[in-house]
Amino acid sequence: MERKGSNGIVLPDGNLNNPSLTWLWRWCEGKAKSLAVVGLPEETFRSADATVKASLVFLKRFSKDDQKAWDAAWTAAKATHDAAFEAERDKLCDAFGTRIISGDDKDAARVLKELSAIGIERVPPAWFSADAPPYPKGISATKLKKVGWADSAKDRKKAAALVITRRLWETSDHFSPGSTLGASRSRW
């Protein structure tokens, strides 16, 4: 399609609304202005024995100036929103980290406090950005690192005694399935 050229495409709604095709919409957004999306009734292609629900998508390709303006707007919006979202993610991890670790259970909190006093601490989950998807201007997903353990205990005998308590705690209902003990697991 030429610069500033227009195009109309018939797309099945399965392709139009499919989350796995987000890359296609992201690519189209960066190349052309969406003029209209017109839903067609199911009867449209009945004469061809097709019962597919489809839509007409009308696009107009960006001029060079439109392309530059779009890229600048995308960059500015991403910079603004990334900082705000990172602050919100930090706030949520801080607010819920201790609740995730102890499960709001007083006995679990007590055991964790005793472990912490000798240098074995439960590490709360922390967020990180996953790799950006390969399509243009892709936004990376937010993921959480699993809860783990940090071990800097000096008194190994006391640590070993509390480890038994910890193992009992992990096998009880307080331990969340799927969480790991991190790299220190092999020593316990």
mmCIF file of C-alpha atoms in Angstrom:
data_model
loop_
_atom_site.group_PDB
_atom_site.id
_atom_site.type_symbol
_atom_site.label_atom_id
_atom_site.label_comp_id
_atom_site.label_asym_id
_atom_site.label_seq_id
_atom_site.Cartn_x
_atom_site.Cartn_y
_atom_site.Cartn_z
ATOM 1 C CA MET A 1 0.000 0.000 0.000
ATOM 2 C CA GLU A 2 1.382 3.411 -0.955
ATOM 3 C CA ARG A 3 1.939 6.227 1.525
ATOM 4 C CA LYS A 4 -1.422 7.712 2.506
ATOM 5 C CA GLY A 5 -3.114 4.917 0.557
ATOM 6 C CA SER A 6 -6.360 3.353 1.791
ATOM 7 C CA ASN A 7 -7.250 -0.299 2.107
ATOM 8 C CA GLY A 8 -10.265 -2.389 3.043
ATOM 9 C CA ILE A 9 -9.850 -5.933 4.363
ATOM 10 C CA VAL A 10 -12.437 -8.599 5.160
ATOM 11 C CA LEU A 11 -11.328 -10.370 8.329
ATOM 12 C CA PRO A 12 -13.034 -13.193 10.210
ATOM 13 C CA ASP A 13 -13.891 -12.029 13.735
ATOM 14 C CA GLY A 14 -11.847 -14.943 15.062
ATOM 15 C CA ASN A 15 -8.761 -13.209 13.666
ATOM 16 C CA LEU A 16 -9.971 -9.759 14.607
ATOM 17 C CA ASN A 17 -10.505 -10.503 18.304
ATOM 18 C CA ASN A 18 -7.889 -13.207 18.866
ATOM 19 C CA PRO A 19 -5.466 -12.243 21.679
ATOM 20 C CA SER A 20 -2.694 -14.300 20.084
ATOM 21 C CA LEU A 21 -2.804 -11.909 17.114
ATOM 22 C CA THR A 22 -2.091 -8.828 19.224
ATOM 23 C CA TRP A 23 1.180 -8.484 17.345
ATOM 24 C CA LEU A 24 -0.739 -7.951 14.108
ATOM 25 C CA TRP A 25 -2.861 -5.162 15.558
ATOM 26 C CA ARG A 26 0.209 -3.561 17.141
ATOM 27 C CA TRP A 27 1.944 -3.654 13.776
ATOM 28 C CA CYS A 28 -1.098 -2.166 11.999
ATOM 29 C CA GLU A 29 -1.404 0.603 14.612
ATOM 30 C CA GLY A 30 2.175 1.635 13.912
ATOM 31 C CA LYS A 31 1.744 1.698 10.138
ATOM 32 C CA ALA A 32 -1.783 2.896 9.410
ATOM 33 C CA LYS A 33 -4.750 4.725 10.862
ATOM 34 C CA SER A 34 -7.785 2.560 11.483
ATOM 35 C CA LEU A 35 -10.650 4.387 9.770
ATOM 36 C CA ALA A 36 -13.420 1.938 10.616
ATOM 37 C CA VAL A 37 -14.251 -1.606 11.640
ATOM 38 C CA VAL A 38 -17.665 -2.634 10.345
ATOM 39 C CA GLY A 39 -19.220 -5.861 11.609
ATOM 40 C CA LEU A 40 -20.980 -7.952 8.974
ATOM 41 C CA PRO A 41 -23.974 -10.163 9.781
ATOM 42 C CA GLU A 42 -23.450 -13.933 9.679
ATOM 43 C CA GLU A 43 -25.707 -14.168 6.629
ATOM 44 C CA THR A 44 -23.228 -12.205 4.479
ATOM 45 C CA PHE A 45 -21.383 -15.280 3.216
ATOM 46 C CA ARG A 46 -24.245 -17.776 3.543
ATOM 47 C CA SER A 47 -24.565 -18.074 -0.269
ATOM 48 C CA ALA A 48 -21.039 -19.535 -0.257
ATOM 49 C CA ASP A 49 -22.075 -22.017 2.487
ATOM 50 C CA ALA A 50 -19.893 -20.164 4.997
ATOM 51 C CA THR A 51 -21.213 -19.320 8.442
ATOM 52 C CA VAL A 52 -18.295 -17.187 9.503
ATOM 53 C CA LYS A 53 -18.842 -13.880 11.284
ATOM 54 C CA ALA A 54 -16.614 -11.285 9.636
ATOM 55 C CA SER A 55 -15.801 -7.593 9.717
ATOM 56 C CA LEU A 56 -14.568 -5.048 7.220
ATOM 57 C CA VAL A 57 -11.445 -3.223 8.388
ATOM 58 C CA PHE A 58 -10.607 0.061 6.681
ATOM 59 C CA LEU A 59 -7.050 1.390 7.013
ATOM 60 C CA LYS A 60 -5.202 4.445 5.736
ATOM 61 C CA ARG A 61 -1.410 4.206 5.664
ATOM 62 C CA PHE A 62 0.561 6.884 7.496
ATOM 63 C CA SER A 63 2.461 9.566 5.635
ATOM 64 C CA LYS A 64 6.101 10.052 6.688
ATOM 65 C CA ASP A 65 5.043 12.916 8.990
ATOM 66 C CA ASP A 66 2.244 10.798 10.484
ATOM 67 C CA GLN A 67 4.741 7.982 11.088
ATOM 68 C CA LYS A 68 7.165 10.316 12.885
ATOM 69 C CA ALA A 69 4.342 11.761 15.006
ATOM 70 C CA TRP A 70 3.118 8.258 15.922
ATOM 71 C CA ASP A 71 6.601 7.086 16.894
ATOM 72 C CA ALA A 72 7.157 10.218 19.019
ATOM 73 C CA ALA A 73 3.769 9.801 20.737
ATOM 74 C CA TRP A 74 4.485 6.115 21.429
ATOM 75 C CA THR A 75 7.912 6.863 22.900
ATOM 76 C CA ALA A 76 6.569 9.681 25.107
ATOM 77 C CA ALA A 77 3.611 7.625 26.348
ATOM 78 C CA LYS A 78 5.794 4.593 27.087
ATOM 79 C CA ALA A 79 8.300 6.689 29.057
ATOM 80 C CA THR A 80 5.538 8.362 31.073
ATOM 81 C CA HIS A 81 3.556 5.235 31.803
ATOM 82 C CA ASP A 82 6.499 2.903 32.441
ATOM 83 C CA ALA A 83 7.633 5.049 35.381
ATOM 84 C CA ALA A 84 4.107 5.191 36.821
ATOM 85 C CA PHE A 85 3.544 1.443 36.398
ATOM 86 C CA GLU A 86 6.927 0.594 37.937
ATOM 87 C CA ALA A 87 6.089 2.700 40.993
ATOM 88 C CA GLU A 88 2.697 0.977 41.279
ATOM 89 C CA ARG A 89 4.277 -2.490 40.989
ATOM 90 C CA ASP A 90 6.826 -1.602 43.694
ATOM 91 C CA LYS A 91 4.037 -0.331 45.934
ATOM 92 C CA LEU A 92 1.983 -3.517 45.494
ATOM 93 C CA CYS A 93 4.952 -5.819 46.142
ATOM 94 C CA ASP A 94 5.802 -3.853 49.305
ATOM 95 C CA ALA A 95 2.191 -3.794 50.499
ATOM 96 C CA PHE A 96 1.471 -7.491 49.997
ATOM 97 C CA GLY A 97 4.945 -9.053 50.383
ATOM 98 C CA THR A 98 4.652 -9.846 54.095
ATOM 99 C CA ARG A 99 1.103 -11.129 53.676
ATOM 100 C CA ILE A 100 2.238 -13.441 50.894
ATOM 101 C CA ILE A 101 5.111 -14.743 53.014
ATOM 102 C CA SER A 102 3.150 -15.418 56.207
ATOM 103 C CA GLY A 103 -0.326 -15.929 54.789
ATOM 104 C CA ASP A 104 -1.656 -13.619 57.553
ATOM 105 C CA ASP A 105 -1.000 -16.458 60.002
ATOM 106 C CA LYS A 106 0.338 -15.454 63.452
ATOM 107 C CA ASP A 107 2.129 -18.776 64.025
ATOM 108 C CA ALA A 108 3.838 -18.556 60.661
ATOM 109 C CA ALA A 109 4.823 -14.937 61.358
ATOM 110 C CA ARG A 110 6.307 -15.997 64.722
ATOM 111 C CA VAL A 111 8.374 -18.800 63.141
ATOM 112 C CA LEU A 112 9.552 -16.433 60.419
ATOM 113 C CA LYS A 113 10.551 -13.864 63.051
ATOM 114 C CA GLU A 114 12.589 -16.509 64.923
ATOM 115 C CA LEU A 115 14.261 -17.599 61.702
ATOM 116 C CA SER A 116 14.988 -13.982 60.834
ATOM 117 C CA ALA A 117 16.637 -13.430 64.227
ATOM 118 C CA ILE A 118 19.291 -16.044 63.411
ATOM 119 C CA GLY A 119 19.821 -14.942 59.815
ATOM 120 C CA ILE A 120 17.379 -17.033 57.786
ATOM 121 C CA GLU A 121 14.838 -14.822 56.101
ATOM 122 C CA ARG A 122 11.945 -15.380 53.753
ATOM 123 C CA VAL A 123 12.428 -13.239 50.660
ATOM 124 C CA PRO A 124 9.161 -11.722 49.418
ATOM 125 C CA PRO A 125 8.197 -11.851 45.753
ATOM 126 C CA ALA A 126 9.572 -9.107 43.541
ATOM 127 C CA TRP A 127 8.336 -8.073 40.125
ATOM 128 C CA PHE A 128 10.353 -8.000 36.925
ATOM 129 C CA SER A 129 9.602 -7.272 33.293
ATOM 130 C CA ALA A 130 9.631 -10.268 31.017
ATOM 131 C CA ASP A 131 11.287 -10.038 27.624
ATOM 132 C CA ALA A 132 9.365 -7.821 25.242
ATOM 133 C CA PRO A 133 7.430 -9.710 22.577
ATOM 134 C CA PRO A 134 9.039 -9.822 19.137
ATOM 135 C CA TYR A 135 6.397 -7.731 17.388
ATOM 136 C CA PRO A 136 6.957 -3.983 16.940
ATOM 137 C CA LYS A 137 6.365 -1.783 19.969
ATOM 138 C CA GLY A 138 5.559 -4.789 22.105
ATOM 139 C CA ILE A 139 4.936 -4.314 25.800
ATOM 140 C CA SER A 140 6.563 -6.814 28.127
ATOM 141 C CA ALA A 141 4.495 -8.609 30.715
ATOM 142 C CA THR A 142 4.982 -8.136 34.446
ATOM 143 C CA LYS A 143 6.059 -11.297 36.236
ATOM 144 C CA LEU A 144 6.801 -12.152 39.862
ATOM 145 C CA LYS A 145 9.860 -13.920 41.186
ATOM 146 C CA LYS A 146 8.933 -16.757 43.502
ATOM 147 C CA VAL A 147 9.208 -16.410 47.238
ATOM 148 C CA GLY A 148 12.578 -17.722 48.403
ATOM 149 C CA TRP A 149 14.955 -17.938 51.357
ATOM 150 C CA ALA A 150 18.029 -15.882 52.232
ATOM 151 C CA ASP A 151 20.445 -17.657 54.570
ATOM 152 C CA SER A 152 23.184 -15.803 56.424
ATOM 153 C CA ALA A 153 22.904 -17.712 59.721
ATOM 154 C CA LYS A 154 26.015 -17.777 61.915
ATOM 155 C CA ASP A 155 24.725 -20.202 64.582
ATOM 156 C CA ARG A 156 24.270 -23.406 62.557
ATOM 157 C CA LYS A 157 22.941 -25.498 65.507
ATOM 158 C CA LYS A 158 20.161 -23.052 66.249
ATOM 159 C CA ALA A 159 19.488 -22.758 62.539
ATOM 160 C CA ALA A 160 19.227 -26.558 62.238
ATOM 161 C CA ALA A 161 16.708 -26.701 65.098
ATOM 162 C CA LEU A 162 14.582 -24.030 63.480
ATOM 163 C CA VAL A 163 14.887 -25.732 60.110
ATOM 164 C CA ILE A 164 12.894 -28.638 61.521
ATOM 165 C CA THR A 165 10.190 -26.157 62.490
ATOM 166 C CA ARG A 166 10.422 -24.640 59.038
ATOM 167 C CA ARG A 167 10.022 -28.022 57.366
ATOM 168 C CA LEU A 168 6.960 -28.724 59.463
ATOM 169 C CA TRP A 169 5.580 -25.338 58.519
ATOM 170 C CA GLU A 170 6.228 -25.962 54.825
ATOM 171 C CA THR A 171 4.388 -29.261 54.874
ATOM 172 C CA SER A 172 1.397 -27.712 56.614
ATOM 173 C CA ASP A 173 -1.365 -25.666 55.004
ATOM 174 C CA HIS A 174 0.688 -22.488 55.475
ATOM 175 C CA PHE A 175 3.122 -23.352 52.718
ATOM 176 C CA SER A 176 1.963 -22.259 49.298
ATOM 177 C CA PRO A 177 2.183 -24.966 46.655
ATOM 178 C CA GLY A 178 4.597 -24.181 43.865
ATOM 179 C CA SER A 179 6.877 -21.926 45.900
ATOM 180 C CA THR A 180 10.507 -22.910 46.255
ATOM 181 C CA LEU A 181 13.238 -22.476 48.782
ATOM 182 C CA GLY A 182 15.589 -20.996 46.235
ATOM 183 C CA ALA A 183 19.257 -21.914 45.958
ATOM 184 C CA SER A 184 19.618 -22.780 49.656
ATOM 185 C CA ARG A 185 17.227 -25.753 49.442
ATOM 186 C CA SER A 186 19.984 -28.310 48.947
ATOM 187 C CA ARG A 187 21.585 -27.389 52.283
ATOM 188 C CA TRP A 188 18.406 -28.128 54.247
#
